[in-house]
PDB file of C-alpha atoms in Angstrom:
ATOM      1  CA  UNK A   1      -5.136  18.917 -21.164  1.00  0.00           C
ATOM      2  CA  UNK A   2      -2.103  17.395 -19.176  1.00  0.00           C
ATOM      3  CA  UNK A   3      -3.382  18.870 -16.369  1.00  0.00           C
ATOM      4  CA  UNK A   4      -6.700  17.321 -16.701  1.00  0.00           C
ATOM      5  CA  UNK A   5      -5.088  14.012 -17.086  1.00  0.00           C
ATOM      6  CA  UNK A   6      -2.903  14.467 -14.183  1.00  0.00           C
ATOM      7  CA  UNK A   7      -5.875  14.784 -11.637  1.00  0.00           C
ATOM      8  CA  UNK A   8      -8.086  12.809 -13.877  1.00  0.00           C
ATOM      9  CA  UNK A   9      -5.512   9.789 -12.861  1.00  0.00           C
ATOM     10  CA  UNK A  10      -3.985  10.848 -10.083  1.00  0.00           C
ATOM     11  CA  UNK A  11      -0.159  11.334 -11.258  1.00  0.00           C
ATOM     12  CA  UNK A  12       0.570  14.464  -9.573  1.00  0.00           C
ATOM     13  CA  UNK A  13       3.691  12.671  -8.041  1.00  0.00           C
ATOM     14  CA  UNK A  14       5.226  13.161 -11.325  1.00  0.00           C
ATOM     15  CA  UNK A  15       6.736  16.053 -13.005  1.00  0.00           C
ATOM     16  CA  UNK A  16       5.702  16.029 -16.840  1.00  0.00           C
ATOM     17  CA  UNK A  17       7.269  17.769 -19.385  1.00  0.00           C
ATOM     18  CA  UNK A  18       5.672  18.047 -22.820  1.00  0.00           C
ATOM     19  CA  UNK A  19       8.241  19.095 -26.057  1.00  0.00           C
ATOM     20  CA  UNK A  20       5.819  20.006 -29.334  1.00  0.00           C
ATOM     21  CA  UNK A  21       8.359  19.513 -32.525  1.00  0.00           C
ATOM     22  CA  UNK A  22       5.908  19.352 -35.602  1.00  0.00           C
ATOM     23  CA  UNK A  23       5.700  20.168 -39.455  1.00  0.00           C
ATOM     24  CA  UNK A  24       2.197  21.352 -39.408  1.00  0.00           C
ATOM     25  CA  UNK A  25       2.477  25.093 -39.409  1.00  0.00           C
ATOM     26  CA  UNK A  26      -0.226  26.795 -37.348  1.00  0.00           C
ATOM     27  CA  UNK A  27      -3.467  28.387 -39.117  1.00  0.00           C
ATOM     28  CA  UNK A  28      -3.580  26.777 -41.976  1.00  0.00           C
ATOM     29  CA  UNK A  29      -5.922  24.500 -42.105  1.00  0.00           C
ATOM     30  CA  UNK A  30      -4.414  21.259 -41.296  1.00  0.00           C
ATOM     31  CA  UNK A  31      -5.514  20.672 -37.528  1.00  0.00           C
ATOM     32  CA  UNK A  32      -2.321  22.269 -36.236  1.00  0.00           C
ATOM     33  CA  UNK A  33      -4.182  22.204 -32.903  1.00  0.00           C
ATOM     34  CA  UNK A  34      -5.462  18.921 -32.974  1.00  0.00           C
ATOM     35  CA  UNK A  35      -1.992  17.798 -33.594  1.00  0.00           C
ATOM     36  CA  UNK A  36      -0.708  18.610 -30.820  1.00  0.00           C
ATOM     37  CA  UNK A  37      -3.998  17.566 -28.327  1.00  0.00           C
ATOM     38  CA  UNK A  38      -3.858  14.159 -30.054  1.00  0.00           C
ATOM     39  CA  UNK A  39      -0.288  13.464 -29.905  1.00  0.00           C
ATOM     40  CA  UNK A  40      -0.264  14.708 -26.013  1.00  0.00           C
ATOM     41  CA  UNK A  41      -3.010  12.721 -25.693  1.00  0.00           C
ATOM     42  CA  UNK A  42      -2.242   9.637 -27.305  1.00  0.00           C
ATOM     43  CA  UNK A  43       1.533   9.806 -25.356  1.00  0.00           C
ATOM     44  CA  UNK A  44       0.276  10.411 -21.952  1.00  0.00           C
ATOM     45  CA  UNK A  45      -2.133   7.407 -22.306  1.00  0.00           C
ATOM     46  CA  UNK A  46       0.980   5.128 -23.150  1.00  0.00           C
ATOM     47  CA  UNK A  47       2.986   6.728 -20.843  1.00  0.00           C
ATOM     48  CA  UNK A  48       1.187   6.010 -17.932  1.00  0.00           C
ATOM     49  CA  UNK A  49      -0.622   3.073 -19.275  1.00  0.00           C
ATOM     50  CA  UNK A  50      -3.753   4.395 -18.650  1.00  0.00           C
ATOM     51  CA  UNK A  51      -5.894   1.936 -21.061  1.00  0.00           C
ATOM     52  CA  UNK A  52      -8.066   5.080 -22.332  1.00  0.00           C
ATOM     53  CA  UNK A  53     -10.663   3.850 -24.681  1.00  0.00           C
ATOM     54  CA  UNK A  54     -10.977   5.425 -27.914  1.00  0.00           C
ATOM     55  CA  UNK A  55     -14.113   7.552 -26.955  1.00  0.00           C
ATOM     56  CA  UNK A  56     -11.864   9.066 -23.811  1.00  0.00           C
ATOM     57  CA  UNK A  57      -8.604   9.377 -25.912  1.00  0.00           C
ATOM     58  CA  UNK A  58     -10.975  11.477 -28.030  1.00  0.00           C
ATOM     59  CA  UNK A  59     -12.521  13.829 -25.058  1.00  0.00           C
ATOM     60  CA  UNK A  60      -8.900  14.110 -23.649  1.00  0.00           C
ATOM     61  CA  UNK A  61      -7.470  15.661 -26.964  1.00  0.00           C
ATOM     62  CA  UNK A  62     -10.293  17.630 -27.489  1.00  0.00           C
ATOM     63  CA  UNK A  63     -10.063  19.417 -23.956  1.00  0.00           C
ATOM     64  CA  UNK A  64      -6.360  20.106 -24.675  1.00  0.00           C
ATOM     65  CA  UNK A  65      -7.466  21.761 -28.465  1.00  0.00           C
ATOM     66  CA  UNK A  66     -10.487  23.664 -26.814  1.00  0.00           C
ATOM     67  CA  UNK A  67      -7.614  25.625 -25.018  1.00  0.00           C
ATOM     68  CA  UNK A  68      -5.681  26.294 -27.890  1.00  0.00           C
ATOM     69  CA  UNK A  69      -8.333  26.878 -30.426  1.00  0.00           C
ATOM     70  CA  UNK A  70     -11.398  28.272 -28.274  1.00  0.00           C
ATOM     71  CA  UNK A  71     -13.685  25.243 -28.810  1.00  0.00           C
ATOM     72  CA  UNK A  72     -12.600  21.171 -28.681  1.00  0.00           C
ATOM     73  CA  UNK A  73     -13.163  20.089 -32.848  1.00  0.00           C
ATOM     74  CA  UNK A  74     -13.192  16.854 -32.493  1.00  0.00           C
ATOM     75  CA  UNK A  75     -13.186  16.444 -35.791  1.00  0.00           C
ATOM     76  CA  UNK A  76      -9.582  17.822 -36.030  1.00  0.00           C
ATOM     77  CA  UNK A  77      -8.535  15.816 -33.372  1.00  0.00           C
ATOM     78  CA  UNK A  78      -9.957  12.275 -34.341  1.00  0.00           C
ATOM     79  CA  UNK A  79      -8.165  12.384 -37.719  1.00  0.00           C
ATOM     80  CA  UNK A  80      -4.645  12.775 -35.512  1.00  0.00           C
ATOM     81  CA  UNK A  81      -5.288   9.831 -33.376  1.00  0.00           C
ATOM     82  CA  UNK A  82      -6.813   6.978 -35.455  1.00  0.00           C
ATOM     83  CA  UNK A  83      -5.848   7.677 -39.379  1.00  0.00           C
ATOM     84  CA  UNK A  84      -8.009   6.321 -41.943  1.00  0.00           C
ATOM     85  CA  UNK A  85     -11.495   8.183 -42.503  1.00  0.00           C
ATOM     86  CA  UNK A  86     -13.131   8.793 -39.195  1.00  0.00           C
ATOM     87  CA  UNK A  87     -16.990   9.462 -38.683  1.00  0.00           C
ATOM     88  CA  UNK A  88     -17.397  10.544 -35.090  1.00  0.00           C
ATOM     89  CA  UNK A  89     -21.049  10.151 -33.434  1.00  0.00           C
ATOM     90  CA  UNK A  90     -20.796  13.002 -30.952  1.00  0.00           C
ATOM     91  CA  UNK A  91     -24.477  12.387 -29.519  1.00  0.00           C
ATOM     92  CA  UNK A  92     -22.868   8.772 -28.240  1.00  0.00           C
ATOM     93  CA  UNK A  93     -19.137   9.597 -27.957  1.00  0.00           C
ATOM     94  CA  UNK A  94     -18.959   7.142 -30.802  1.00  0.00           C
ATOM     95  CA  UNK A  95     -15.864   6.517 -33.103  1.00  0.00           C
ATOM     96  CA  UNK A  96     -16.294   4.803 -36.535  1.00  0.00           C
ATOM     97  CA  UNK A  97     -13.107   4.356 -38.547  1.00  0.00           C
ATOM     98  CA  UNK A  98     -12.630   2.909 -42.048  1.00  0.00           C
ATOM     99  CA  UNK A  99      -9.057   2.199 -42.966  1.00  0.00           C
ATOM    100  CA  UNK A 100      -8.302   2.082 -46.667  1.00  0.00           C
ATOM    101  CA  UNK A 101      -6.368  -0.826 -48.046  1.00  0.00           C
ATOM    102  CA  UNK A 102      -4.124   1.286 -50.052  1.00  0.00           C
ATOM    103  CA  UNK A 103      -1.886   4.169 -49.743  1.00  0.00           C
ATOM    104  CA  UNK A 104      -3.960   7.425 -51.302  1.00  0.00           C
ATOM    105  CA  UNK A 105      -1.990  10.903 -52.349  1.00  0.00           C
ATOM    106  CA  UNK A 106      -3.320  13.919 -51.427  1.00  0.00           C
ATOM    107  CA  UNK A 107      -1.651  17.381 -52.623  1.00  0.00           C
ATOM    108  CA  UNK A 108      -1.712  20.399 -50.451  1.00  0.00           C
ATOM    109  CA  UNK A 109      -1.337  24.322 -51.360  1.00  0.00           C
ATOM    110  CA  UNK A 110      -1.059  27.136 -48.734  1.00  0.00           C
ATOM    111  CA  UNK A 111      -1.537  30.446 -49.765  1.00  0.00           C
ATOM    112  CA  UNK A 112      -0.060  33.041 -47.636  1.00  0.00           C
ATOM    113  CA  UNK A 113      -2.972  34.723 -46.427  1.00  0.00           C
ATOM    114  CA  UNK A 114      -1.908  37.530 -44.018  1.00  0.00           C
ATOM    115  CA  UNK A 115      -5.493  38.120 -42.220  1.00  0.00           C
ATOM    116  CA  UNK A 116      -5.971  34.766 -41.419  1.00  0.00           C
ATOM    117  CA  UNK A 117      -3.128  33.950 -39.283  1.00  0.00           C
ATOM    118  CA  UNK A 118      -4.206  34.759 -35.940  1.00  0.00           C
ATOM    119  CA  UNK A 119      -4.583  32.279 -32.910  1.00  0.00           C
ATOM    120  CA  UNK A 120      -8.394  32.261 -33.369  1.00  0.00           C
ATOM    121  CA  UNK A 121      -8.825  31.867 -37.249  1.00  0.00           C
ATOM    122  CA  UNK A 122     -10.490  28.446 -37.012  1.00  0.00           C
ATOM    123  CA  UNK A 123     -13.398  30.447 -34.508  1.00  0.00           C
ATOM    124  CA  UNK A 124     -13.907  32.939 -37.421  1.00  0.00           C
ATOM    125  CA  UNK A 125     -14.003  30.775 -40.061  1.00  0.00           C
ATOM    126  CA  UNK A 126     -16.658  28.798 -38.162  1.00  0.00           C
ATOM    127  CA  UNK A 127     -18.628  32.385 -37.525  1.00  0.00           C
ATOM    128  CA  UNK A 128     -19.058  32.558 -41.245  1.00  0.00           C
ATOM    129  CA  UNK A 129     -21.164  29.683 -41.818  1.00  0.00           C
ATOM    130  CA  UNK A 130     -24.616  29.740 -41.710  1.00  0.00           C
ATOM    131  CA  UNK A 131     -27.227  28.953 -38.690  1.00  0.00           C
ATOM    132  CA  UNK A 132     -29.877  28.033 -40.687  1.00  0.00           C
ATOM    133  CA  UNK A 133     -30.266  26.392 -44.473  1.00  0.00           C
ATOM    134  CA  UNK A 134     -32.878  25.928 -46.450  1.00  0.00           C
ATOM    135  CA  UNK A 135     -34.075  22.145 -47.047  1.00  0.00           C
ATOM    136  CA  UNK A 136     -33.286  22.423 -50.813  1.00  0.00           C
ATOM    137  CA  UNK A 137     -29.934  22.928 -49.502  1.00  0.00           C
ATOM    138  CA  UNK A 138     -29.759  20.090 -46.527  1.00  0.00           C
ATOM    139  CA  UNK A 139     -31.166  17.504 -49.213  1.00  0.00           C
ATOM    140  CA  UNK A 140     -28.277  18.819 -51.759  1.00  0.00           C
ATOM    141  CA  UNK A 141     -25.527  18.394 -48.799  1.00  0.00           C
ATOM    142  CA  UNK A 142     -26.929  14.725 -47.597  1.00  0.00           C
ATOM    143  CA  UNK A 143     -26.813  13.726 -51.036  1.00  0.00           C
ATOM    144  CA  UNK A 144     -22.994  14.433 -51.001  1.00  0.00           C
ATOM    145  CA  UNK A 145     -21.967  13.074 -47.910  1.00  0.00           C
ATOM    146  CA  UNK A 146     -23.907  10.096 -48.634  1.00  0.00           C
ATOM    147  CA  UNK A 147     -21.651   9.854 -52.077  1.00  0.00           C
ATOM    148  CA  UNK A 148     -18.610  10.496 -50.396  1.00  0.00           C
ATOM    149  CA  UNK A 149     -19.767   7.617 -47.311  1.00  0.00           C
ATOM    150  CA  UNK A 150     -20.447   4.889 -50.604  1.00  0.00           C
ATOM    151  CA  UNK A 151     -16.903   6.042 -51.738  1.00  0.00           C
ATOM    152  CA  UNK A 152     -14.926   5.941 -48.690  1.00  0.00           C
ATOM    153  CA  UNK A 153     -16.338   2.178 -47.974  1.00  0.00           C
ATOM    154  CA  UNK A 154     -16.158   1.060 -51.949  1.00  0.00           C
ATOM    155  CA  UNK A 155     -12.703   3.505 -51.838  1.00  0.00           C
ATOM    156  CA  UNK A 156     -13.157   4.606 -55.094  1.00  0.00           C
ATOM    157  CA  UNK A 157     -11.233   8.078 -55.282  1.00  0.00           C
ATOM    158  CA  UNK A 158     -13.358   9.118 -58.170  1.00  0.00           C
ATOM    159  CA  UNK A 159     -16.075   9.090 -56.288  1.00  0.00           C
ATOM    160  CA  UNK A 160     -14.819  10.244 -53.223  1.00  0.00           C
ATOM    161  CA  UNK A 161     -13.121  13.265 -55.100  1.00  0.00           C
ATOM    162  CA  UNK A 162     -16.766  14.106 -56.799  1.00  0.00           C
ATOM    163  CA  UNK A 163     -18.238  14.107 -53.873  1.00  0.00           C
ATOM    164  CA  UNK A 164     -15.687  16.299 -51.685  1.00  0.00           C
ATOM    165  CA  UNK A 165     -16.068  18.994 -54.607  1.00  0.00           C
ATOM    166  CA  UNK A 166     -19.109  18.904 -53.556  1.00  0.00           C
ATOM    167  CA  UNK A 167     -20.719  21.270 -51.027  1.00  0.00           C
ATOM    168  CA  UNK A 168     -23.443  23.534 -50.457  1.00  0.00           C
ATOM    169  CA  UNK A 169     -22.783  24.721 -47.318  1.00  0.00           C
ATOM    170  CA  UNK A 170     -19.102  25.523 -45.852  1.00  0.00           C
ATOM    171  CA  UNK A 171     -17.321  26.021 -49.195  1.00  0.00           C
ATOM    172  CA  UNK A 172     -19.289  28.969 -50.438  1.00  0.00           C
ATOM    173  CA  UNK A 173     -18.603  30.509 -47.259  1.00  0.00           C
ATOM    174  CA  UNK A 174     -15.323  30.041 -46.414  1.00  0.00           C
ATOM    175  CA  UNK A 175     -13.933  30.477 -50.390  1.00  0.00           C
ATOM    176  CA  UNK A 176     -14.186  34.319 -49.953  1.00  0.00           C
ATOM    177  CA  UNK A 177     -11.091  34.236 -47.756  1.00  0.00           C
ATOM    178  CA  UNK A 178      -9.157  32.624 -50.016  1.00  0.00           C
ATOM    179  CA  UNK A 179      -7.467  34.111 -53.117  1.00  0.00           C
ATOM    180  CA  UNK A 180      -8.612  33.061 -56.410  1.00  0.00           C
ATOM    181  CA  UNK A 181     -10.545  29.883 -54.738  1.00  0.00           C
ATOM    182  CA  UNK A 182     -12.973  29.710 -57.544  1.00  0.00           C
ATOM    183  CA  UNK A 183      -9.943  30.065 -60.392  1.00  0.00           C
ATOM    184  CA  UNK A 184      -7.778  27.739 -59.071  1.00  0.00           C
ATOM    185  CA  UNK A 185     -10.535  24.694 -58.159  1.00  0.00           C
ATOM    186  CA  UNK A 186     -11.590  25.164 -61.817  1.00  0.00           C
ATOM    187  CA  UNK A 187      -7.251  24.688 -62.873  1.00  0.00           C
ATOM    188  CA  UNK A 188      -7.129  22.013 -60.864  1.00  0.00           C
ATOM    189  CA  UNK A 189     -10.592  19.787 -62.173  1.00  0.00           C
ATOM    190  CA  UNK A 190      -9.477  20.485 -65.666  1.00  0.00           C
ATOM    191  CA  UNK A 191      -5.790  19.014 -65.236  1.00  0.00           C
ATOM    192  CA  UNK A 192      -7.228  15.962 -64.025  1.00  0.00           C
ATOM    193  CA  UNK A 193      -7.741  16.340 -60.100  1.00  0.00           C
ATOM    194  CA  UNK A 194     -10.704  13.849 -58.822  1.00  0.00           C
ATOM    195  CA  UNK A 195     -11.514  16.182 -56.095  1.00  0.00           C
ATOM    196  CA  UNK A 196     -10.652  19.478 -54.873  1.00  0.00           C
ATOM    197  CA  UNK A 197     -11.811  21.583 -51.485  1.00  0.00           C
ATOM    198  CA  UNK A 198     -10.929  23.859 -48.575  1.00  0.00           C
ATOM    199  CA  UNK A 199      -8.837  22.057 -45.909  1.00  0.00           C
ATOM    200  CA  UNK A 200     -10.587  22.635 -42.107  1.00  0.00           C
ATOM    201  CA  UNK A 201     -10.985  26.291 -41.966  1.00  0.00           C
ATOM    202  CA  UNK A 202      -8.127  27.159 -44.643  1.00  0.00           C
ATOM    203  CA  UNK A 203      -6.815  28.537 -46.332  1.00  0.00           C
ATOM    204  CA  UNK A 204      -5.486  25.897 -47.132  1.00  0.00           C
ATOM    205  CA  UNK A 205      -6.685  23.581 -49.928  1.00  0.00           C
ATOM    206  CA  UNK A 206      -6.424  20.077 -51.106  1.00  0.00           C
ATOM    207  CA  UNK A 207      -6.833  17.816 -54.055  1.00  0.00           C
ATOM    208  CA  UNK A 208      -6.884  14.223 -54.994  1.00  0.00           C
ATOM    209  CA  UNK A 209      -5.331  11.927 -57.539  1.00  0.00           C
ATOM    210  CA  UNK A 210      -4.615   8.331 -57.214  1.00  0.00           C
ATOM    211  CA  UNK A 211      -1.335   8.951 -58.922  1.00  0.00           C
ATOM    212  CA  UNK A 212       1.335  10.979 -56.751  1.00  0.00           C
ATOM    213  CA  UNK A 213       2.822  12.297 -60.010  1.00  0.00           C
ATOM    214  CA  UNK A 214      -0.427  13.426 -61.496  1.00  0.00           C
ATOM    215  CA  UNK A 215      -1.527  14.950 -57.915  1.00  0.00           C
ATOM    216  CA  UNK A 216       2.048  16.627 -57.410  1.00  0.00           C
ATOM    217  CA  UNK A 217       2.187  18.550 -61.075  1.00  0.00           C
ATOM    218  CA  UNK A 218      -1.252  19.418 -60.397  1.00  0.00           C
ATOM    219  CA  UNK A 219      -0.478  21.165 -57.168  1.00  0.00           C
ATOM    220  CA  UNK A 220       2.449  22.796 -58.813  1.00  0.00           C
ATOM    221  CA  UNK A 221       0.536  24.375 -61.201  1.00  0.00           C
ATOM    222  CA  UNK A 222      -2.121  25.619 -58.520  1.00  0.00           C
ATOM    223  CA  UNK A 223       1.274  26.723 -56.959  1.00  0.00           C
ATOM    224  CA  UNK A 224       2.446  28.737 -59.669  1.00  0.00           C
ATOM    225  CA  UNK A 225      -0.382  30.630 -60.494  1.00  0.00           C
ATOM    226  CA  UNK A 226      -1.374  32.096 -57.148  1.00  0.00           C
ATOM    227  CA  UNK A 227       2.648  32.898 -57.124  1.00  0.00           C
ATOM    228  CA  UNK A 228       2.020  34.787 -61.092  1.00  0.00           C
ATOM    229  CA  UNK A 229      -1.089  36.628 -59.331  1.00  0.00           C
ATOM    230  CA  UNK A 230       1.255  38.004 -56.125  1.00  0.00           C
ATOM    231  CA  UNK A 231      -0.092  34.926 -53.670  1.00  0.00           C
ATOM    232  CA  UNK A 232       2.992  33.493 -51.886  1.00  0.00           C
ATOM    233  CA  UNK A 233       2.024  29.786 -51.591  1.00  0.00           C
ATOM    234  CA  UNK A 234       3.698  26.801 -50.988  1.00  0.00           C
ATOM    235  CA  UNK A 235       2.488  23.032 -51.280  1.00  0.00           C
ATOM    236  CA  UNK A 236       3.702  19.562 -50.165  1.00  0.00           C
ATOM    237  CA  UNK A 237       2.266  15.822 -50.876  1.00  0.00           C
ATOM    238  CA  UNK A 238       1.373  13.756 -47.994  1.00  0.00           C
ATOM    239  CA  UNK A 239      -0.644  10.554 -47.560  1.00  0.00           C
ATOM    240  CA  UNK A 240      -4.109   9.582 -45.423  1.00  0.00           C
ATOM    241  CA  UNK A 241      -2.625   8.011 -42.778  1.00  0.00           C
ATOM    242  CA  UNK A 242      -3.044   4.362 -41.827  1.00  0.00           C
ATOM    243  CA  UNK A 243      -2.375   4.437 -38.181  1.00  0.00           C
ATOM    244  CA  UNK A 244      -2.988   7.857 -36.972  1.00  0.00           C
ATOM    245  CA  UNK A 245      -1.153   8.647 -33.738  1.00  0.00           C
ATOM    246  CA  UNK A 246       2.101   6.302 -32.945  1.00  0.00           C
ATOM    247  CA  UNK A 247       5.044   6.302 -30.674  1.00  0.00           C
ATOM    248  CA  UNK A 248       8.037   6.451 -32.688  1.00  0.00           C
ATOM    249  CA  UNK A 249      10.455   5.846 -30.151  1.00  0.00           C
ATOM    250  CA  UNK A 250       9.892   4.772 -26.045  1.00  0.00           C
ATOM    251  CA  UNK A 251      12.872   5.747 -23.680  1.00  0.00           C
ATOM    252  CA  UNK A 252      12.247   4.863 -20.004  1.00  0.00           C
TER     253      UNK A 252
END
């Protein structure tokens, strides 16, 4: 992706050197990949003051994850750059992006899951899905994403949370993967969670709470019981970002 840029805009003159230090550990779920493209991205933009629009930030930092991941997800990618909940038209090269106006928790739990740790788990997770659904099914799924579009813009995390629990297609695919999925999604709606899924490709999962307490006990207890059933997991809270990708510090 660098070297895209470079002959994209002409900075050959330059030697560039790129230095990845993150805390998203790689196949997990949480757009390791994407990281990386957006914050390359988003720092060789400022760098060299290109003036990339959003739409070519966002075909920049998917190039870079296409190498790294097989295929540029754009969705991975998009959440990295601009924070907030993003809704990407890919037909127009289109970025919408709602902000929320408060900070919201979400809890996440990593099982160690040895099979799915190679460099092209995100590719195999994607093979599982289906090419075709039924219409019963497509109705079902629009229904839900509709639900979780009213939430996002009304942000109420109830209904967001119903509506990410929600899903016809990818879940029931991708939950074979991952140990105890259907135990521990049950644990976690009856202690209290608004909303609980797979995050990207997993095995990773999340969960939502508007209270970090609440959110944090109920990710310990989703925590302990893959560890009492011979799971090695491990979870952390984090928030949906407000500004996606920033530069932290500028030395010239």
């Amino acid at each position: 992706m660098a070297k895209r840029f470079v002959e994209e805009f002409s900075v050959d003159a330059y030697d560039i050197y790129i230095s990845v230090n993150k805390g998203v550990p790689p196949a997990s779920g949480l757009g390791s990949s994407g990281a990386t493209s957006a914050a390359t991205a988003y720092a060789l933009n400022m760098l060299f003051d290109a003036g990339l629009s959003e739409e070519h930030l966002l075909r920049l930092a998917g190039a870079g994850e296409a190498f790294t991941a097989g295929a540029p997800h754009y969705d991975n990618v998009a959440a990295s750059l601009f924070g907030g909940f993003v809704i990407l038209d890919l037909a127009r090269g289109r970025v919408f992006r709602h902000v929320p106006r408060r900070k919201i928790p979400v809890a996440v739990v990593t099982p160690r899951v040895g099979s799915l740790q190679g460099t092209r788990k995100t590719e195999y997770a994607r093979s599982l899905l289906p090419k075709q659904v039924s219409l019963e099914t497509h109705v079902r799924q629009t229904s839900s994403l509709a639900k979780l579009l009213y939430g996002i813009l009304t942000e109420d995390l109830r209904i967001i949370g119903e509506a990410v629990t929600t899903d016809y297609i990818v879940e029931p695919c991708r939950a074979k993967m991952i140990p105890f999925y259907d135990d521990i999604k049950q644990l976690a709606l009856s202690e209290g969670a608004y909303g609980f899924n797979i995050c990207g490709a997993g095995p990773s999962v999340f969960l939502l709470h508007e209270d970090v307490t609440v959110v944090s006990r109920i990710a310990d207890e989703v925590k302990e019981y893959l560890t009492e059933r011979g799971v090695e997991a491990w979870s952390f809270i984090s928030y949906i970002s407000l500004r996606g990708a920033e530069a932290l510090e500028v030395v010239r």
